[in-house]
């Protein structure tokens, strides 16, 4: 009888931990982040859910990524984040920390998923190639922050290229109407 009570209490504790983790994930998923533009307007910028979940743990790696060995990588990440429009949300240190944290946290989840799938179908090719799939998953998770940043840069450059003719036309019309260039810039950009 005592073992059943202990088992029930353990199950309740695990269920409450799972519910708390699910609540945290859902709360983070609903979070909307904004960047303040040069003219004072706020524009929505979304980080991937995995980054938003791991970002609270990034300060734990500050001492590691603040070392002089990472200086060039931090500076390059800062430049790319500014170019991608995420300068208020993420800095180079945090991106480098996420580059370390993503394979650690995601790798544990990926390993558990592979083991669970292999346990359900032990005769499948998935079970036979689980170690290779795990290494490929780790490599992808390591590269994911860089791939995300490259895609964000591409999207931002495409948006600028798409909107530039319209903005130039508005600037030209404003200047021809008698506004000085700086007033036209403030009004139209």
mmCIF file with all atom_site columns, N, CA, C and O in Angstrom, residues 11-65:
data_model
loop_
_atom_site.group_PDB
_atom_site.id
_atom_site.type_symbol
_atom_site.label_atom_id
_atom_site.label_alt_id
_atom_site.label_comp_id
_atom_site.label_asym_id
_atom_site.label_entity_id
_atom_site.label_seq_id
_atom_site.pdbx_PDB_ins_code
_atom_site.Cartn_x
_atom_site.Cartn_y
_atom_site.Cartn_z
_atom_site.occupancy
_atom_site.B_iso_or_equiv
_atom_site.pdbx_formal_charge
_atom_site.auth_seq_id
_atom_site.auth_comp_id
_atom_site.auth_asym_id
_atom_site.auth_atom_id
_atom_site.pdbx_PDB_model_num
ATOM 1   N N  . UNK A 1 11 ? 4.345  10.106 -9.582  1.00 0.00 ? 11 UNK A N  1
ATOM 2   C CA . UNK A 1 11 ? 3.671  10.399 -10.841 1.00 0.00 ? 11 UNK A CA 1
ATOM 3   C C  . UNK A 1 11 ? 3.056  11.798 -10.826 1.00 0.00 ? 11 UNK A C  1
ATOM 4   O O  . UNK A 1 11 ? 3.112  12.521 -11.827 1.00 0.00 ? 11 UNK A O  1
ATOM 5   N N  . UNK A 1 12 ? 2.483  12.185 -9.699  1.00 0.00 ? 12 UNK A N  1
ATOM 6   C CA . UNK A 1 12 ? 1.915  13.537 -9.582  1.00 0.00 ? 12 UNK A CA 1
ATOM 7   C C  . UNK A 1 12 ? 3.005  14.592 -9.683  1.00 0.00 ? 12 UNK A C  1
ATOM 8   O O  . UNK A 1 12 ? 2.815  15.640 -10.306 1.00 0.00 ? 12 UNK A O  1
ATOM 9   N N  . UNK A 1 13 ? 4.152  14.341 -9.077  1.00 0.00 ? 13 UNK A N  1
ATOM 10  C CA . UNK A 1 13 ? 5.263  15.290 -9.143  1.00 0.00 ? 13 UNK A CA 1
ATOM 11  C C  . UNK A 1 13 ? 5.759  15.431 -10.584 1.00 0.00 ? 13 UNK A C  1
ATOM 12  O O  . UNK A 1 13 ? 5.994  16.548 -11.062 1.00 0.00 ? 13 UNK A O  1
ATOM 13  N N  . UNK A 1 14 ? 5.915  14.308 -11.284 1.00 0.00 ? 14 UNK A N  1
ATOM 14  C CA . UNK A 1 14 ? 6.348  14.378 -12.680 1.00 0.00 ? 14 UNK A CA 1
ATOM 15  C C  . UNK A 1 14 ? 5.303  15.057 -13.553 1.00 0.00 ? 14 UNK A C  1
ATOM 16  O O  . UNK A 1 14 ? 5.641  15.827 -14.468 1.00 0.00 ? 14 UNK A O  1
ATOM 17  N N  . UNK A 1 15 ? 4.037  14.793 -13.277 1.00 0.00 ? 15 UNK A N  1
ATOM 18  C CA . UNK A 1 15 ? 2.969  15.431 -14.057 1.00 0.00 ? 15 UNK A CA 1
ATOM 19  C C  . UNK A 1 15 ? 2.961  16.939 -13.824 1.00 0.00 ? 15 UNK A C  1
ATOM 20  O O  . UNK A 1 15 ? 2.777  17.715 -14.768 1.00 0.00 ? 15 UNK A O  1
ATOM 21  N N  . UNK A 1 16 ? 3.179  17.365 -12.590 1.00 0.00 ? 16 UNK A N  1
ATOM 22  C CA . UNK A 1 16 ? 3.216  18.808 -12.330 1.00 0.00 ? 16 UNK A CA 1
ATOM 23  C C  . UNK A 1 16 ? 4.444  19.445 -12.972 1.00 0.00 ? 16 UNK A C  1
ATOM 24  O O  . UNK A 1 16 ? 4.377  20.573 -13.470 1.00 0.00 ? 16 UNK A O  1
ATOM 25  N N  . UNK A 1 17 ? 5.568  18.742 -12.993 1.00 0.00 ? 17 UNK A N  1
ATOM 26  C CA . UNK A 1 17 ? 6.753  19.258 -13.694 1.00 0.00 ? 17 UNK A CA 1
ATOM 27  C C  . UNK A 1 17 ? 6.496  19.380 -15.191 1.00 0.00 ? 17 UNK A C  1
ATOM 28  O O  . UNK A 1 17 ? 6.854  20.386 -15.814 1.00 0.00 ? 17 UNK A O  1
ATOM 29  N N  . UNK A 1 18 ? 5.861  18.380 -15.768 1.00 0.00 ? 18 UNK A N  1
ATOM 30  C CA . UNK A 1 18 ? 5.537  18.423 -17.199 1.00 0.00 ? 18 UNK A CA 1
ATOM 31  C C  . UNK A 1 18 ? 4.549  19.543 -17.487 1.00 0.00 ? 18 UNK A C  1
ATOM 32  O O  . UNK A 1 18 ? 4.679  20.250 -18.492 1.00 0.00 ? 18 UNK A O  1
ATOM 33  N N  . UNK A 1 19 ? 3.566  19.724 -16.613 1.00 0.00 ? 19 UNK A N  1
ATOM 34  C CA . UNK A 1 19 ? 2.595  20.806 -16.814 1.00 0.00 ? 19 UNK A CA 1
ATOM 35  C C  . UNK A 1 19 ? 3.281  22.166 -16.702 1.00 0.00 ? 19 UNK A C  1
ATOM 36  O O  . UNK A 1 19 ? 2.988  23.086 -17.472 1.00 0.00 ? 19 UNK A O  1
ATOM 37  N N  . UNK A 1 20 ? 4.185  22.306 -15.747 1.00 0.00 ? 20 UNK A N  1
ATOM 38  C CA . UNK A 1 20 ? 4.924  23.566 -15.612 1.00 0.00 ? 20 UNK A CA 1
ATOM 39  C C  . UNK A 1 20 ? 5.795  23.849 -16.824 1.00 0.00 ? 20 UNK A C  1
ATOM 40  O O  . UNK A 1 20 ? 5.858  24.982 -17.304 1.00 0.00 ? 20 UNK A O  1
ATOM 41  N N  . UNK A 1 21 ? 6.446  22.827 -17.327 1.00 0.00 ? 21 UNK A N  1
ATOM 42  C CA . UNK A 1 21 ? 7.272  22.992 -18.530 1.00 0.00 ? 21 UNK A CA 1
ATOM 43  C C  . UNK A 1 21 ? 6.412  23.338 -19.736 1.00 0.00 ? 21 UNK A C  1
ATOM 44  O O  . UNK A 1 21 ? 6.770  24.211 -20.540 1.00 0.00 ? 21 UNK A O  1
ATOM 45  N N  . UNK A 1 22 ? 5.259  22.695 -19.860 1.00 0.00 ? 22 UNK A N  1
ATOM 46  C CA . UNK A 1 22 ? 4.348  23.001 -20.962 1.00 0.00 ? 22 UNK A CA 1
ATOM 47  C C  . UNK A 1 22 ? 3.830  24.429 -20.846 1.00 0.00 ? 22 UNK A C  1
ATOM 48  O O  . UNK A 1 22 ? 3.751  25.156 -21.848 1.00 0.00 ? 22 UNK A O  1
ATOM 49  N N  . UNK A 1 23 ? 3.484  24.862 -19.625 1.00 0.00 ? 23 UNK A N  1
ATOM 50  C CA . UNK A 1 23 ? 3.028  26.245 -19.431 1.00 0.00 ? 23 UNK A CA 1
ATOM 51  C C  . UNK A 1 23 ? 4.125  27.227 -19.817 1.00 0.00 ? 23 UNK A C  1
ATOM 52  O O  . UNK A 1 23 ? 3.856  28.223 -20.492 1.00 0.00 ? 23 UNK A O  1
ATOM 53  N N  . UNK A 1 24 ? 5.358  26.964 -19.411 1.00 0.00 ? 24 UNK A N  1
ATOM 54  C CA . UNK A 1 24 ? 6.482  27.842 -19.759 1.00 0.00 ? 24 UNK A CA 1
ATOM 55  C C  . UNK A 1 24 ? 6.671  27.917 -21.272 1.00 0.00 ? 24 UNK A C  1
ATOM 56  O O  . UNK A 1 24 ? 6.828  28.996 -21.844 1.00 0.00 ? 24 UNK A O  1
ATOM 57  N N  . UNK A 1 25 ? 6.622  26.770 -21.946 1.00 0.00 ? 25 UNK A N  1
ATOM 58  C CA . UNK A 1 25 ? 6.786  26.741 -23.404 1.00 0.00 ? 25 UNK A CA 1
ATOM 59  C C  . UNK A 1 25 ? 5.666  27.502 -24.096 1.00 0.00 ? 25 UNK A C  1
ATOM 60  O O  . UNK A 1 25 ? 5.914  28.259 -25.042 1.00 0.00 ? 25 UNK A O  1
ATOM 61  N N  . UNK A 1 26 ? 4.433  27.320 -23.648 1.00 0.00 ? 26 UNK A N  1
ATOM 62  C CA . UNK A 1 26 ? 3.316  28.037 -24.263 1.00 0.00 ? 26 UNK A CA 1
ATOM 63  C C  . UNK A 1 26 ? 3.405  29.535 -23.993 1.00 0.00 ? 26 UNK A C  1
ATOM 64  O O  . UNK A 1 26 ? 3.088  30.345 -24.862 1.00 0.00 ? 26 UNK A O  1
ATOM 65  N N  . UNK A 1 27 ? 3.830  29.915 -22.804 1.00 0.00 ? 27 UNK A N  1
ATOM 66  C CA . UNK A 1 27 ? 3.992  31.333 -22.471 1.00 0.00 ? 27 UNK A CA 1
ATOM 67  C C  . UNK A 1 27 ? 5.061  31.968 -23.352 1.00 0.00 ? 27 UNK A C  1
ATOM 68  O O  . UNK A 1 27 ? 4.869  33.061 -23.885 1.00 0.00 ? 27 UNK A O  1
ATOM 69  N N  . UNK A 1 28 ? 6.165  31.290 -23.537 1.00 0.00 ? 28 UNK A N  1
ATOM 70  C CA . UNK A 1 28 ? 7.247  31.800 -24.384 1.00 0.00 ? 28 UNK A CA 1
ATOM 71  C C  . UNK A 1 28 ? 6.800  31.835 -25.842 1.00 0.00 ? 28 UNK A C  1
ATOM 72  O O  . UNK A 1 28 ? 7.122  32.761 -26.585 1.00 0.00 ? 28 UNK A O  1
ATOM 73  N N  . UNK A 1 29 ? 6.020  30.853 -26.270 1.00 0.00 ? 29 UNK A N  1
ATOM 74  C CA . UNK A 1 29 ? 5.572  30.806 -27.667 1.00 0.00 ? 29 UNK A CA 1
ATOM 75  C C  . UNK A 1 29 ? 4.635  31.959 -28.003 1.00 0.00 ? 29 UNK A C  1
ATOM 76  O O  . UNK A 1 29 ? 4.621  32.444 -29.134 1.00 0.00 ? 29 UNK A O  1
ATOM 77  N N  . UNK A 1 30 ? 3.856  32.431 -27.021 1.00 0.00 ? 30 UNK A N  1
ATOM 78  C CA . UNK A 1 30 ? 2.932  33.535 -27.274 1.00 0.00 ? 30 UNK A CA 1
ATOM 79  C C  . UNK A 1 30 ? 3.608  34.893 -27.199 1.00 0.00 ? 30 UNK A C  1
ATOM 80  O O  . UNK A 1 30 ? 3.015  35.885 -27.589 1.00 0.00 ? 30 UNK A O  1
ATOM 81  N N  . UNK A 1 31 ? 4.818  34.924 -26.711 1.00 0.00 ? 31 UNK A N  1
ATOM 82  C CA . UNK A 1 31 ? 5.511  36.188 -26.507 1.00 0.00 ? 31 UNK A CA 1
ATOM 83  C C  . UNK A 1 31 ? 5.801  36.866 -27.846 1.00 0.00 ? 31 UNK A C  1
ATOM 84  O O  . UNK A 1 31 ? 6.279  36.246 -28.788 1.00 0.00 ? 31 UNK A O  1
ATOM 85  N N  . UNK A 1 32 ? 5.503  38.152 -27.913 1.00 0.00 ? 32 UNK A N  1
ATOM 86  C CA . UNK A 1 32 ? 5.766  38.938 -29.114 1.00 0.00 ? 32 UNK A CA 1
ATOM 87  C C  . UNK A 1 32 ? 6.873  39.924 -28.772 1.00 0.00 ? 32 UNK A C  1
ATOM 88  O O  . UNK A 1 32 ? 6.829  40.586 -27.735 1.00 0.00 ? 32 UNK A O  1
ATOM 89  N N  . UNK A 1 33 ? 7.855  40.022 -29.630 1.00 0.00 ? 33 UNK A N  1
ATOM 90  C CA . UNK A 1 33 ? 8.968  40.924 -29.385 1.00 0.00 ? 33 UNK A CA 1
ATOM 91  C C  . UNK A 1 33 ? 8.984  42.000 -30.463 1.00 0.00 ? 33 UNK A C  1
ATOM 92  O O  . UNK A 1 33 ? 8.665  41.760 -31.616 1.00 0.00 ? 33 UNK A O  1
ATOM 93  N N  . UNK A 1 34 ? 9.351  43.198 -30.041 1.00 0.00 ? 34 UNK A N  1
ATOM 94  C CA . UNK A 1 34 ? 9.379  44.337 -30.936 1.00 0.00 ? 34 UNK A CA 1
ATOM 95  C C  . UNK A 1 34 ? 10.767 44.951 -30.941 1.00 0.00 ? 34 UNK A C  1
ATOM 96  O O  . UNK A 1 34 ? 11.491 44.892 -29.964 1.00 0.00 ? 34 UNK A O  1
ATOM 97  N N  . UNK A 1 35 ? 11.098 45.575 -32.068 1.00 0.00 ? 35 UNK A N  1
ATOM 98  C CA . UNK A 1 35 ? 12.335 46.323 -32.222 1.00 0.00 ? 35 UNK A CA 1
ATOM 99  C C  . UNK A 1 35 ? 11.934 47.763 -32.482 1.00 0.00 ? 35 UNK A C  1
ATOM 100 O O  . UNK A 1 35 ? 11.010 48.030 -33.253 1.00 0.00 ? 35 UNK A O  1
ATOM 101 N N  . UNK A 1 36 ? 12.616 48.715 -31.849 1.00 0.00 ? 36 UNK A N  1
ATOM 102 C CA . UNK A 1 36 ? 12.344 50.121 -32.096 1.00 0.00 ? 36 UNK A CA 1
ATOM 103 C C  . UNK A 1 36 ? 13.185 50.576 -33.280 1.00 0.00 ? 36 UNK A C  1
ATOM 104 O O  . UNK A 1 36 ? 14.404 50.444 -33.279 1.00 0.00 ? 36 UNK A O  1
ATOM 105 N N  . UNK A 1 37 ? 12.517 51.098 -34.286 1.00 0.00 ? 37 UNK A N  1
ATOM 106 C CA . UNK A 1 37 ? 13.200 51.565 -35.487 1.00 0.00 ? 37 UNK A CA 1
ATOM 107 C C  . UNK A 1 37 ? 13.786 52.957 -35.254 1.00 0.00 ? 37 UNK A C  1
ATOM 108 O O  . UNK A 1 37 ? 13.526 53.592 -34.230 1.00 0.00 ? 37 UNK A O  1
ATOM 109 N N  . UNK A 1 38 ? 14.561 53.447 -36.202 1.00 0.00 ? 38 UNK A N  1
ATOM 110 C CA . UNK A 1 38 ? 15.243 54.727 -36.065 1.00 0.00 ? 38 UNK A CA 1
ATOM 111 C C  . UNK A 1 38 ? 14.264 55.885 -35.895 1.00 0.00 ? 38 UNK A C  1
ATOM 112 O O  . UNK A 1 38 ? 14.562 56.858 -35.205 1.00 0.00 ? 38 UNK A O  1
ATOM 113 N N  . UNK A 1 39 ? 13.094 55.796 -36.502 1.00 0.00 ? 39 UNK A N  1
ATOM 114 C CA . UNK A 1 39 ? 12.128 56.892 -36.398 1.00 0.00 ? 39 UNK A CA 1
ATOM 115 C C  . UNK A 1 39 ? 11.210 56.748 -35.191 1.00 0.00 ? 39 UNK A C  1
ATOM 116 O O  . UNK A 1 39 ? 10.291 57.528 -35.015 1.00 0.00 ? 39 UNK A O  1
ATOM 117 N N  . UNK A 1 40 ? 11.452 55.769 -34.342 1.00 0.00 ? 40 UNK A N  1
ATOM 118 C CA . UNK A 1 40 ? 10.669 55.597 -33.127 1.00 0.00 ? 40 UNK A CA 1
ATOM 119 C C  . UNK A 1 40 ? 9.538  54.588 -33.248 1.00 0.00 ? 40 UNK A C  1
ATOM 120 O O  . UNK A 1 40 ? 8.939  54.223 -32.245 1.00 0.00 ? 40 UNK A O  1
ATOM 121 N N  . UNK A 1 41 ? 9.227  54.146 -34.452 1.00 0.00 ? 41 UNK A N  1
ATOM 122 C CA . UNK A 1 41 ? 8.179  53.145 -34.615 1.00 0.00 ? 41 UNK A CA 1
ATOM 123 C C  . UNK A 1 41 ? 8.666  51.800 -34.087 1.00 0.00 ? 41 UNK A C  1
ATOM 124 O O  . UNK A 1 41 ? 9.851  51.530 -34.050 1.00 0.00 ? 41 UNK A O  1
ATOM 125 N N  . UNK A 1 42 ? 7.706  50.990 -33.674 1.00 0.00 ? 42 UNK A N  1
ATOM 126 C CA . UNK A 1 42 ? 8.042  49.644 -33.216 1.00 0.00 ? 42 UNK A CA 1
ATOM 127 C C  . UNK A 1 42 ? 7.586  48.647 -34.261 1.00 0.00 ? 42 UNK A C  1
ATOM 128 O O  . UNK A 1 42 ? 6.501  48.747 -34.797 1.00 0.00 ? 42 UNK A O  1
ATOM 129 N N  . UNK A 1 43 ? 8.450  47.686 -34.536 1.00 0.00 ? 43 UNK A N  1
ATOM 130 C CA . UNK A 1 43 ? 8.131  46.670 -35.527 1.00 0.00 ? 43 UNK A CA 1
ATOM 131 C C  . UNK A 1 43 ? 8.352  45.294 -34.897 1.00 0.00 ? 43 UNK A C  1
ATOM 132 O O  . UNK A 1 43 ? 9.316  45.087 -34.165 1.00 0.00 ? 43 UNK A O  1
ATOM 133 N N  . UNK A 1 44 ? 7.448  44.372 -35.198 1.00 0.00 ? 44 UNK A N  1
ATOM 134 C CA . UNK A 1 44 ? 7.542  43.036 -34.622 1.00 0.00 ? 44 UNK A CA 1
ATOM 135 C C  . UNK A 1 44 ? 8.684  42.253 -35.258 1.00 0.00 ? 44 UNK A C  1
ATOM 136 O O  . UNK A 1 44 ? 8.843  42.235 -36.465 1.00 0.00 ? 44 UNK A O  1
ATOM 137 N N  . UNK A 1 45 ? 9.481  41.636 -34.420 1.00 0.00 ? 45 UNK A N  1
ATOM 138 C CA . UNK A 1 45 ? 10.537 40.723 -34.863 1.00 0.00 ? 45 UNK A CA 1
ATOM 139 C C  . UNK A 1 45 ? 10.420 39.479 -33.993 1.00 0.00 ? 45 UNK A C  1
ATOM 140 O O  . UNK A 1 45 ? 10.399 39.564 -32.775 1.00 0.00 ? 45 UNK A O  1
ATOM 141 N N  . UNK A 1 46 ? 10.351 38.338 -34.633 1.00 0.00 ? 46 UNK A N  1
ATOM 142 C CA . UNK A 1 46 ? 10.199 37.093 -33.886 1.00 0.00 ? 46 UNK A CA 1
ATOM 143 C C  . UNK A 1 46 ? 11.453 36.258 -33.967 1.00 0.00 ? 46 UNK A C  1
ATOM 144 O O  . UNK A 1 46 ? 11.973 36.010 -35.049 1.00 0.00 ? 46 UNK A O  1
ATOM 145 N N  . UNK A 1 47 ? 11.903 35.825 -32.810 1.00 0.00 ? 47 UNK A N  1
ATOM 146 C CA . UNK A 1 47 ? 12.975 34.843 -32.736 1.00 0.00 ? 47 UNK A CA 1
ATOM 147 C C  . UNK A 1 47 ? 12.341 33.457 -32.806 1.00 0.00 ? 47 UNK A C  1
ATOM 148 O O  . UNK A 1 47 ? 11.194 33.268 -32.408 1.00 0.00 ? 47 UNK A O  1
ATOM 149 N N  . UNK A 1 48 ? 13.070 32.460 -33.300 1.00 0.00 ? 48 UNK A N  1
ATOM 150 C CA . UNK A 1 48 ? 12.519 31.095 -33.298 1.00 0.00 ? 48 UNK A CA 1
ATOM 151 C C  . UNK A 1 48 ? 12.201 30.632 -31.875 1.00 0.00 ? 48 UNK A C  1
ATOM 152 O O  . UNK A 1 48 ? 12.825 31.063 -30.907 1.00 0.00 ? 48 UNK A O  1
ATOM 153 N N  . UNK A 1 49 ? 11.218 29.768 -31.767 1.00 0.00 ? 49 UNK A N  1
ATOM 154 C CA . UNK A 1 49 ? 10.780 29.279 -30.459 1.00 0.00 ? 49 UNK A CA 1
ATOM 155 C C  . UNK A 1 49 ? 11.925 28.639 -29.690 1.00 0.00 ? 49 UNK A C  1
ATOM 156 O O  . UNK A 1 49 ? 12.070 28.866 -28.483 1.00 0.00 ? 49 UNK A O  1
ATOM 157 N N  . UNK A 1 50 ? 12.768 27.887 -30.358 1.00 0.00 ? 50 UNK A N  1
ATOM 158 C CA . UNK A 1 50 ? 13.904 27.249 -29.684 1.00 0.00 ? 50 UNK A CA 1
ATOM 159 C C  . UNK A 1 50 ? 14.827 28.297 -29.070 1.00 0.00 ? 50 UNK A C  1
ATOM 160 O O  . UNK A 1 50 ? 15.300 28.138 -27.944 1.00 0.00 ? 50 UNK A O  1
ATOM 161 N N  . UNK A 1 51 ? 15.067 29.407 -29.772 1.00 0.00 ? 51 UNK A N  1
ATOM 162 C CA . UNK A 1 51 ? 15.908 30.473 -29.237 1.00 0.00 ? 51 UNK A CA 1
ATOM 163 C C  . UNK A 1 51 ? 15.241 31.123 -28.030 1.00 0.00 ? 51 UNK A C  1
ATOM 164 O O  . UNK A 1 51 ? 15.896 31.409 -27.028 1.00 0.00 ? 51 UNK A O  1
ATOM 165 N N  . UNK A 1 52 ? 13.925 31.367 -28.135 1.00 0.00 ? 52 UNK A N  1
ATOM 166 C CA . UNK A 1 52 ? 13.220 32.000 -27.020 1.00 0.00 ? 52 UNK A CA 1
ATOM 167 C C  . UNK A 1 52 ? 13.205 31.104 -25.791 1.00 0.00 ? 52 UNK A C  1
ATOM 168 O O  . UNK A 1 52 ? 13.219 31.589 -24.666 1.00 0.00 ? 52 UNK A O  1
ATOM 169 N N  . UNK A 1 53 ? 13.170 29.792 -25.999 1.00 0.00 ? 53 UNK A N  1
ATOM 170 C CA . UNK A 1 53 ? 13.199 28.870 -24.857 1.00 0.00 ? 53 UNK A CA 1
ATOM 171 C C  . UNK A 1 53 ? 14.585 28.810 -24.219 1.00 0.00 ? 53 UNK A C  1
ATOM 172 O O  . UNK A 1 53 ? 14.706 28.678 -23.002 1.00 0.00 ? 53 UNK A O  1
ATOM 173 N N  . UNK A 1 54 ? 15.628 28.902 -25.028 1.00 0.00 ? 54 UNK A N  1
ATOM 174 C CA . UNK A 1 54 ? 16.996 28.754 -24.509 1.00 0.00 ? 54 UNK A CA 1
ATOM 175 C C  . UNK A 1 54 ? 17.643 30.072 -24.099 1.00 0.00 ? 54 UNK A C  1
ATOM 176 O O  . UNK A 1 54 ? 18.655 30.069 -23.410 1.00 0.00 ? 54 UNK A O  1
ATOM 177 N N  . UNK A 1 55 ? 17.080 31.205 -24.521 1.00 0.00 ? 55 UNK A N  1
ATOM 178 C CA . UNK A 1 55 ? 17.690 32.502 -24.242 1.00 0.00 ? 55 UNK A CA 1
ATOM 179 C C  . UNK A 1 55 ? 17.868 32.797 -22.753 1.00 0.00 ? 55 UNK A C  1
ATOM 180 O O  . UNK A 1 55 ? 18.877 33.398 -22.378 1.00 0.00 ? 55 UNK A O  1
ATOM 181 N N  . UNK A 1 56 ? 16.952 32.385 -21.865 1.00 0.00 ? 56 UNK A N  1
ATOM 182 C CA . UNK A 1 56 ? 17.212 32.627 -20.436 1.00 0.00 ? 56 UNK A CA 1
ATOM 183 C C  . UNK A 1 56 ? 18.453 31.914 -19.901 1.00 0.00 ? 56 UNK A C  1
ATOM 184 O O  . UNK A 1 56 ? 19.012 32.309 -18.871 1.00 0.00 ? 56 UNK A O  1
ATOM 185 N N  . UNK A 1 57 ? 18.927 30.884 -20.589 1.00 0.00 ? 57 UNK A N  1
ATOM 186 C CA . UNK A 1 57 ? 20.109 30.157 -20.136 1.00 0.00 ? 57 UNK A CA 1
ATOM 187 C C  . UNK A 1 57 ? 21.401 30.697 -20.748 1.00 0.00 ? 57 UNK A C  1
ATOM 188 O O  . UNK A 1 57 ? 22.490 30.271 -20.360 1.00 0.00 ? 57 UNK A O  1
ATOM 189 N N  . UNK A 1 58 ? 21.298 31.604 -21.705 1.00 0.00 ? 58 UNK A N  1
ATOM 190 C CA . UNK A 1 58 ? 22.481 32.146 -22.390 1.00 0.00 ? 58 UNK A CA 1
ATOM 191 C C  . UNK A 1 58 ? 23.432 32.895 -21.456 1.00 0.00 ? 58 UNK A C  1
ATOM 192 O O  . UNK A 1 58 ? 24.650 32.771 -21.622 1.00 0.00 ? 58 UNK A O  1
ATOM 193 N N  . UNK A 1 59 ? 22.945 33.660 -20.458 1.00 0.00 ? 59 UNK A N  1
ATOM 194 C CA . UNK A 1 59 ? 23.909 34.338 -19.565 1.00 0.00 ? 59 UNK A CA 1
ATOM 195 C C  . UNK A 1 59 ? 24.821 33.392 -18.792 1.00 0.00 ? 59 UNK A C  1
ATOM 196 O O  . UNK A 1 59 ? 25.887 33.804 -18.325 1.00 0.00 ? 59 UNK A O  1
ATOM 197 N N  . UNK A 1 60 ? 24.433 32.128 -18.664 1.00 0.00 ? 60 UNK A N  1
ATOM 198 C CA . UNK A 1 60 ? 25.299 31.169 -17.984 1.00 0.00 ? 60 UNK A CA 1
ATOM 199 C C  . UNK A 1 60 ? 26.584 30.916 -18.753 1.00 0.00 ? 60 UNK A C  1
ATOM 200 O O  . UNK A 1 60 ? 27.572 30.451 -18.179 1.00 0.00 ? 60 UNK A O  1
ATOM 201 N N  . UNK A 1 61 ? 26.581 31.186 -20.050 1.00 0.00 ? 61 UNK A N  1
ATOM 202 C CA . UNK A 1 61 ? 27.768 30.964 -20.879 1.00 0.00 ? 61 UNK A CA 1
ATOM 203 C C  . UNK A 1 61 ? 28.499 32.262 -21.203 1.00 0.00 ? 61 UNK A C  1
ATOM 204 O O  . UNK A 1 61 ? 29.391 32.266 -22.053 1.00 0.00 ? 61 UNK A O  1
ATOM 205 N N  . UNK A 1 62 ? 28.133 33.366 -20.539 1.00 0.00 ? 62 UNK A N  1
ATOM 206 C CA . UNK A 1 62 ? 28.776 34.661 -20.817 1.00 0.00 ? 62 UNK A CA 1
ATOM 207 C C  . UNK A 1 62 ? 30.282 34.620 -20.598 1.00 0.00 ? 62 UNK A C  1
ATOM 208 O O  . UNK A 1 62 ? 31.038 35.183 -21.387 1.00 0.00 ? 62 UNK A O  1
ATOM 209 N N  . UNK A 1 63 ? 30.705 33.986 -19.534 1.00 0.00 ? 63 UNK A N  1
ATOM 210 C CA . UNK A 1 63 ? 32.159 33.945 -19.262 1.00 0.00 ? 63 UNK A CA 1
ATOM 211 C C  . UNK A 1 63 ? 32.899 33.178 -20.347 1.00 0.00 ? 63 UNK A C  1
ATOM 212 O O  . UNK A 1 63 ? 34.032 33.504 -20.678 1.00 0.00 ? 63 UNK A O  1
ATOM 213 N N  . UNK A 1 64 ? 32.253 32.169 -20.889 1.00 0.00 ? 64 UNK A N  1
ATOM 214 C CA . UNK A 1 64 ? 32.890 31.385 -21.943 1.00 0.00 ? 64 UNK A CA 1
ATOM 215 C C  . UNK A 1 64 ? 32.975 32.172 -23.243 1.00 0.00 ? 64 UNK A C  1
ATOM 216 O O  . UNK A 1 64 ? 34.047 32.262 -23.857 1.00 0.00 ? 64 UNK A O  1
ATOM 217 N N  . UNK A 1 65 ? 31.873 32.760 -23.680 1.00 0.00 ? 65 UNK A N  1
ATOM 218 C CA . UNK A 1 65 ? 31.857 33.442 -24.969 1.00 0.00 ? 65 UNK A CA 1
ATOM 219 C C  . UNK A 1 65 ? 32.461 34.845 -24.899 1.00 0.00 ? 65 UNK A C  1
ATOM 220 O O  . UNK A 1 65 ? 32.658 35.471 -25.939 1.00 0.00 ? 65 UNK A O  1
#
